[in-house]
C-alpha cells in the first residue's frame, strides 16, 4: 500500500490539536466542578471551554475531509431517493438538537423530485449538515422563537438542485462576498458567530466543488436560502437504472458538527468576544 507522508503528517497534526483541546476541556471542567469561584470567573471558564469545543469541531471537520480525500470517490457512490435522504436528514437533525434549541425542520413533499441522486453519502451529508449548521446559527438572534428550516429538491435538465431555506437573520454580506471571491473564511474582525458561519460555508463549498457540483446563496425577504446543484450522472457513473439505497444517517457526524449547539452555548457565544478580549 502506498504511503503518503504529507497526508500522514496532516492527520497527525489535526489529531494533536484535538488532543490538546480535549486536555484543556477536561482541565476547565475539573476547575468548574471543584473550585469555589466568583460568578464572573465561571463565565470566563465557560467561554474558554466553548473555545475548546469549537477547536475540536474544526479538527473533526478537517479529519473528515482528509479521510474522504484518501478514499476513492468512484467506489463510494450510491443512489438515493431524494425524499428518503432529505426526510432522514430532517429527522436525525431534529433528534440531535431537540433538547437544545427550538427548531422545526420539514421537507416540502410537493417540491421533491423522484429522480435518484447519485452521491458519495459521506461527502453529501457533510456538506449538507454544515449548511444546516449555518441555518441554526443564523436563527439564534432572530426575532422568531422557533428556527424553521424547509428542505426540497428540484430536477433540472442535467442536474438536481437541493434547497435549504430558513427564517433566520440574513448572513453577513461580508461572508458571502468573501466566499464568492474565493478568499479564506473570515476571522478576527467579525463576530464569533459570523466566523463559525463563514468557516462552515467554506467547508460546504469545498466539498460540493469536490463533488463536481455548484453552491450558491441567496438572501430572502425573511431568511436565507442555500442551493446545492449536483450532476444527475457524475463522471464514471453509467446512465442505467438501479434500485436506490436506503439512507442511513451517520449519527456520529451529526453529533460532531452540532456539538457546540447541543451543549447549549448560545448565551456564551453571544458574549465570547467580550470575555476573551
Short mmCIF file of C-alpha atoms in Angstrom, two decimals:
data_model
loop_
_atom_site.label_atom_id
_atom_site.label_comp_id
_atom_site.label_asym_id
_atom_site.label_seq_id
_atom_site.Cartn_x
_atom_site.Cartn_y
_atom_site.Cartn_z
CA UNK A 1 0.00 0.00 0.00
CA UNK A 2 1.32 3.44 -0.95
CA UNK A 3 2.17 5.65 1.97
CA UNK A 4 1.63 9.40 1.82
CA UNK A 5 3.95 11.06 4.40
CA UNK A 6 2.40 14.50 3.83
CA UNK A 7 -1.14 13.24 4.45
CA UNK A 8 0.01 11.24 7.49
CA UNK A 9 1.62 14.40 8.90
CA UNK A 10 -1.57 16.41 8.29
CA UNK A 11 -3.71 13.88 10.13
CA UNK A 12 -1.19 13.68 12.98
CA UNK A 13 -1.21 17.48 13.24
CA UNK A 14 -5.02 17.59 13.44
CA UNK A 15 -5.12 14.74 15.98
CA UNK A 16 -2.57 16.53 18.17
CA UNK A 17 -4.58 19.76 18.26
CA UNK A 18 -7.72 17.76 19.05
CA UNK A 19 -5.93 16.05 21.92
CA UNK A 20 -4.73 19.38 23.32
CA UNK A 21 -8.29 20.75 23.08
CA UNK A 22 -9.57 17.70 24.97
CA UNK A 23 -6.96 18.20 27.72
CA UNK A 24 -8.00 21.85 28.08
CA UNK A 25 -11.66 20.85 28.19
CA UNK A 26 -11.01 18.29 30.94
CA UNK A 27 -8.94 20.74 32.98
CA UNK A 28 -11.54 23.51 32.72
CA UNK A 29 -14.40 21.21 33.70
CA UNK A 30 -12.44 19.97 36.71
CA UNK A 31 -11.96 23.54 37.94
CA UNK A 32 -15.64 24.35 37.27
CA UNK A 33 -16.83 21.42 39.36
CA UNK A 34 -14.37 21.63 42.27
CA UNK A 35 -13.39 25.28 42.77
CA UNK A 36 -15.32 27.95 44.64
CA UNK A 37 -15.00 30.99 42.39
CA UNK A 38 -16.89 34.25 41.75
CA UNK A 39 -19.59 34.14 39.07
CA UNK A 40 -17.57 36.13 36.54
CA UNK A 41 -14.79 33.51 36.79
CA UNK A 42 -17.23 30.74 35.88
CA UNK A 43 -18.37 32.81 32.89
CA UNK A 44 -14.75 33.19 31.78
CA UNK A 45 -14.18 29.45 32.17
CA UNK A 46 -17.36 28.68 30.22
CA UNK A 47 -16.14 30.87 27.36
CA UNK A 48 -12.73 29.19 27.40
CA UNK A 49 -14.41 25.78 27.43
CA UNK A 50 -16.56 26.75 24.44
CA UNK A 51 -13.36 27.62 22.56
CA UNK A 52 -12.08 24.08 23.15
CA UNK A 53 -15.36 22.66 21.84
CA UNK A 54 -15.09 24.74 18.67
CA UNK A 55 -11.43 23.78 18.24
CA UNK A 56 -12.43 20.12 18.49
CA UNK A 57 -15.27 20.65 15.99
CA UNK A 58 -12.84 22.18 13.49
CA UNK A 59 -10.43 19.27 14.00
CA UNK A 60 -13.27 16.80 13.36
CA UNK A 61 -14.13 18.60 10.12
CA UNK A 62 -10.53 18.53 8.89
CA UNK A 63 -10.17 14.88 9.90
CA UNK A 64 -13.28 14.06 7.89
CA UNK A 65 -12.04 15.97 4.82
CA UNK A 66 -8.63 14.31 4.97
CA UNK A 67 -10.20 10.87 5.34
CA UNK A 68 -12.54 11.44 2.40
CA UNK A 69 -9.69 12.66 0.19
CA UNK A 70 -7.94 9.34 0.82
CA UNK A 71 -10.97 7.36 -0.34
CA UNK A 72 -11.82 6.56 -3.93
CA UNK A 73 -14.94 8.53 -4.81
CA UNK A 74 -15.88 6.22 -7.70
CA UNK A 75 -16.04 3.26 -5.31
CA UNK A 76 -18.28 5.00 -2.80
CA UNK A 77 -21.07 6.41 -4.99
CA UNK A 78 -24.62 5.39 -4.10
CA UNK A 79 -28.05 6.32 -5.42
CA UNK A 80 -30.74 7.54 -3.03
CA UNK A 81 -34.35 8.58 -3.36
CA UNK A 82 -34.27 12.36 -2.67
CA UNK A 83 -37.27 12.23 -0.34
CA UNK A 84 -35.68 9.38 1.64
CA UNK A 85 -32.40 11.23 2.13
CA UNK A 86 -33.99 14.60 2.99
CA UNK A 87 -36.55 13.13 5.41
CA UNK A 88 -33.74 11.11 7.02
CA UNK A 89 -31.58 14.20 7.45
CA UNK A 90 -34.52 16.22 8.83
CA UNK A 91 -35.50 13.58 11.40
CA UNK A 92 -31.93 12.90 12.53
CA UNK A 93 -31.12 16.61 12.91
CA UNK A 94 -34.31 17.20 14.89
CA UNK A 95 -33.47 14.28 17.18
CA UNK A 96 -29.91 15.56 17.62
CA UNK A 97 -30.71 19.14 18.67
CA UNK A 98 -34.27 18.74 20.00
CA UNK A 99 -33.29 19.21 23.65
CA UNK A 100 -31.07 22.24 22.96
CA UNK A 101 -32.95 24.64 20.67
CA UNK A 102 -36.45 25.38 19.41
CA UNK A 103 -36.35 24.22 15.81
CA UNK A 104 -38.76 22.81 13.24
CA UNK A 105 -37.41 21.22 10.06
CA UNK A 106 -39.56 19.72 7.34
CA UNK A 107 -39.48 18.55 3.74
CA UNK A 108 -41.72 20.07 1.08
CA UNK A 109 -43.14 16.85 -0.38
CA UNK A 110 -44.66 18.75 -3.32
CA UNK A 111 -41.21 20.09 -4.27
CA UNK A 112 -39.18 16.89 -4.12
CA UNK A 113 -38.49 15.14 -7.42
CA UNK A 114 -38.35 11.36 -7.86
CA UNK A 115 -35.11 11.27 -9.84
CA UNK A 116 -32.47 9.46 -7.71
CA UNK A 117 -29.44 11.41 -6.55
CA UNK A 118 -26.09 9.61 -7.01
CA UNK A 119 -23.54 10.81 -4.48
CA UNK A 120 -20.84 9.85 -2.05
CA UNK A 121 -23.05 9.84 1.06
CA UNK A 122 -20.28 10.96 3.43
CA UNK A 123 -19.42 13.99 1.29
CA UNK A 124 -23.04 14.96 0.58
CA UNK A 125 -24.08 14.59 4.21
CA UNK A 126 -21.12 16.56 5.49
CA UNK A 127 -21.73 19.48 3.13
CA UNK A 128 -25.48 19.46 3.81
CA UNK A 129 -25.06 19.42 7.60
CA UNK A 130 -22.59 22.31 7.55
CA UNK A 131 -25.20 24.39 5.71
CA UNK A 132 -27.85 23.37 8.24
CA UNK A 133 -25.42 24.48 10.95
CA UNK A 134 -25.41 27.94 9.32
CA UNK A 135 -29.23 27.98 9.31
CA UNK A 136 -29.36 27.21 13.01
CA UNK A 137 -26.69 29.76 13.92
CA UNK A 138 -28.38 32.49 11.85
CA UNK A 139 -31.65 31.79 13.67
CA UNK A 140 -30.27 32.28 17.17
CA UNK A 141 -30.52 36.08 17.11
CA UNK A 142 -33.69 36.13 15.02
CA UNK A 143 -36.93 37.60 16.34
CA UNK A 144 -38.58 34.23 15.70
CA UNK A 145 -38.89 31.97 18.73
CA UNK A 146 -38.51 28.88 16.57
CA UNK A 147 -35.96 28.35 13.82
CA UNK A 148 -37.82 26.95 10.82
CA UNK A 149 -36.00 25.10 8.04
CA UNK A 150 -37.51 23.76 4.83
CA UNK A 151 -35.82 21.22 2.54
CA UNK A 152 -36.66 20.49 -1.09
CA UNK A 153 -35.04 19.32 -4.33
CA UNK A 154 -35.85 20.17 -7.94
CA UNK A 155 -34.96 18.27 -11.09
CA UNK A 156 -33.25 20.29 -13.83
CA UNK A 157 -32.19 19.12 -17.30
CA UNK A 158 -28.78 17.74 -16.32
CA UNK A 159 -28.72 18.23 -12.56
CA UNK A 160 -30.59 18.16 -9.27
CA UNK A 161 -30.95 21.33 -7.20
CA UNK A 162 -31.29 20.98 -3.43
CA UNK A 163 -32.72 23.91 -1.47
CA UNK A 164 -32.31 24.73 2.22
CA UNK A 165 -34.48 27.65 3.35
CA UNK A 166 -34.62 29.14 6.85
CA UNK A 167 -36.24 32.05 8.68
CA UNK A 168 -33.05 33.26 10.40
CA UNK A 169 -31.26 36.58 10.20
CA UNK A 170 -29.58 37.24 6.88
CA UNK A 171 -25.98 36.08 6.58
CA UNK A 172 -23.47 38.90 6.91
CA UNK A 173 -22.83 40.14 3.31
CA UNK A 174 -19.10 40.22 4.07
CA UNK A 175 -19.20 36.43 4.38
CA UNK A 176 -20.92 35.72 1.07
CA UNK A 177 -18.84 38.31 -0.81
CA UNK A 178 -15.68 36.80 0.65
CA UNK A 179 -16.78 33.30 -0.36
CA UNK A 180 -17.62 34.34 -3.94
CA UNK A 181 -14.21 35.99 -4.21
CA UNK A 182 -12.55 32.69 -3.29
CA UNK A 183 -10.91 34.09 -0.17
CA UNK A 184 -10.28 32.12 3.05
CA UNK A 185 -13.04 32.15 5.73
CA UNK A 186 -13.43 35.40 7.65
CA UNK A 187 -11.99 35.68 11.15
CA UNK A 188 -10.77 38.30 13.56
CA UNK A 189 -12.80 41.33 12.51
CA UNK A 190 -16.30 39.80 12.58
CA UNK A 191 -18.35 38.28 15.39
CA UNK A 192 -17.64 34.80 16.67
CA UNK A 193 -20.93 33.60 15.20
CA UNK A 194 -20.05 35.04 11.80
CA UNK A 195 -16.64 33.36 11.96
CA UNK A 196 -18.30 29.98 12.57
CA UNK A 197 -20.79 30.52 9.75
CA UNK A 198 -18.01 31.65 7.38
CA UNK A 199 -15.97 28.54 8.16
CA UNK A 200 -18.95 26.19 7.72
CA UNK A 201 -19.92 27.78 4.39
CA UNK A 202 -16.35 27.45 3.16
CA UNK A 203 -16.25 23.76 4.13
CA UNK A 204 -19.56 23.08 2.37
CA UNK A 205 -18.45 24.97 -0.73
CA UNK A 206 -15.19 22.98 -0.94
CA UNK A 207 -16.92 19.60 -0.60
CA UNK A 208 -19.64 20.46 -3.13
CA UNK A 209 -16.92 21.55 -5.57
CA UNK A 210 -15.16 18.20 -5.00
CA UNK A 211 -18.44 16.50 -5.97
CA UNK A 212 -18.42 18.38 -9.33
CA UNK A 213 -21.34 20.44 -8.07
CA UNK A 214 -22.10 24.12 -7.50
CA UNK A 215 -23.12 26.01 -4.39
CA UNK A 216 -24.99 29.30 -4.19
CA UNK A 217 -26.52 31.50 -1.51
CA UNK A 218 -29.48 33.87 -1.75
CA UNK A 219 -30.78 36.31 0.84
CA UNK A 220 -34.58 36.07 1.14
CA UNK A 221 -37.02 38.65 2.49
CA UNK A 222 -37.24 36.72 5.74
CA UNK A 223 -34.34 34.30 5.83
CA UNK A 224 -31.66 32.54 3.84
CA UNK A 225 -31.56 30.03 1.00
CA UNK A 226 -28.67 27.69 0.26
CA UNK A 227 -28.61 25.80 -3.04
CA UNK A 228 -26.61 22.68 -3.88
CA UNK A 229 -26.58 21.76 -7.57
CA UNK A 230 -25.27 18.27 -8.38
CA UNK A 231 -24.99 16.43 -11.72
CA UNK A 232 -27.56 13.73 -12.39
CA UNK A 233 -24.83 11.43 -13.67
CA UNK A 234 -21.41 12.04 -12.03
CA UNK A 235 -18.36 11.18 -14.10
CA UNK A 236 -17.75 7.46 -14.29
CA UNK A 237 -21.35 6.50 -13.48
CA UNK A 238 -23.29 4.70 -16.20
CA UNK A 239 -26.73 6.00 -17.12
CA UNK A 240 -28.52 2.84 -16.06
CA UNK A 241 -31.41 2.37 -13.67
CA UNK A 242 -30.52 0.95 -10.26
CA UNK A 243 -32.54 0.46 -7.11
CA UNK A 244 -31.86 3.35 -4.71
CA UNK A 245 -30.06 2.58 -1.45
CA UNK A 246 -31.73 3.21 1.90
CA UNK A 247 -30.33 6.33 3.54
CA UNK A 248 -28.84 5.53 6.95
CA UNK A 249 -27.62 8.71 8.69
CA UNK A 250 -24.14 8.77 10.23
CA UNK A 251 -25.17 9.77 13.77
CA UNK A 252 -21.57 10.40 14.85
CA UNK A 253 -21.16 13.10 12.19
CA UNK A 254 -24.32 14.89 13.33
CA UNK A 255 -23.06 14.98 16.91
CA UNK A 256 -19.63 16.26 15.85
CA UNK A 257 -20.94 19.07 13.67
CA UNK A 258 -23.58 20.25 16.14
CA UNK A 259 -21.51 19.57 19.26
CA UNK A 260 -21.39 23.20 20.39
CA UNK A 261 -25.13 23.68 19.77
CA UNK A 262 -26.03 20.53 21.69
CA UNK A 263 -24.03 21.96 24.59
CA UNK A 264 -26.38 24.95 24.79
CA UNK A 265 -23.77 27.60 24.02
CA UNK A 266 -25.96 30.40 22.65
CA UNK A 267 -25.57 32.79 25.58
CA UNK A 268 -21.83 32.19 25.83
CA UNK A 269 -21.40 32.60 22.08
CA UNK A 270 -23.10 35.98 22.20
CA UNK A 271 -20.61 37.20 24.80
CA UNK A 272 -17.45 35.27 24.00
CA UNK A 273 -15.63 38.10 22.19
CA UNK A 274 -16.00 40.34 25.23
CA UNK A 275 -14.94 37.53 27.57
CA UNK A 276 -11.69 36.71 25.81
CA UNK A 277 -10.65 40.21 24.76
#
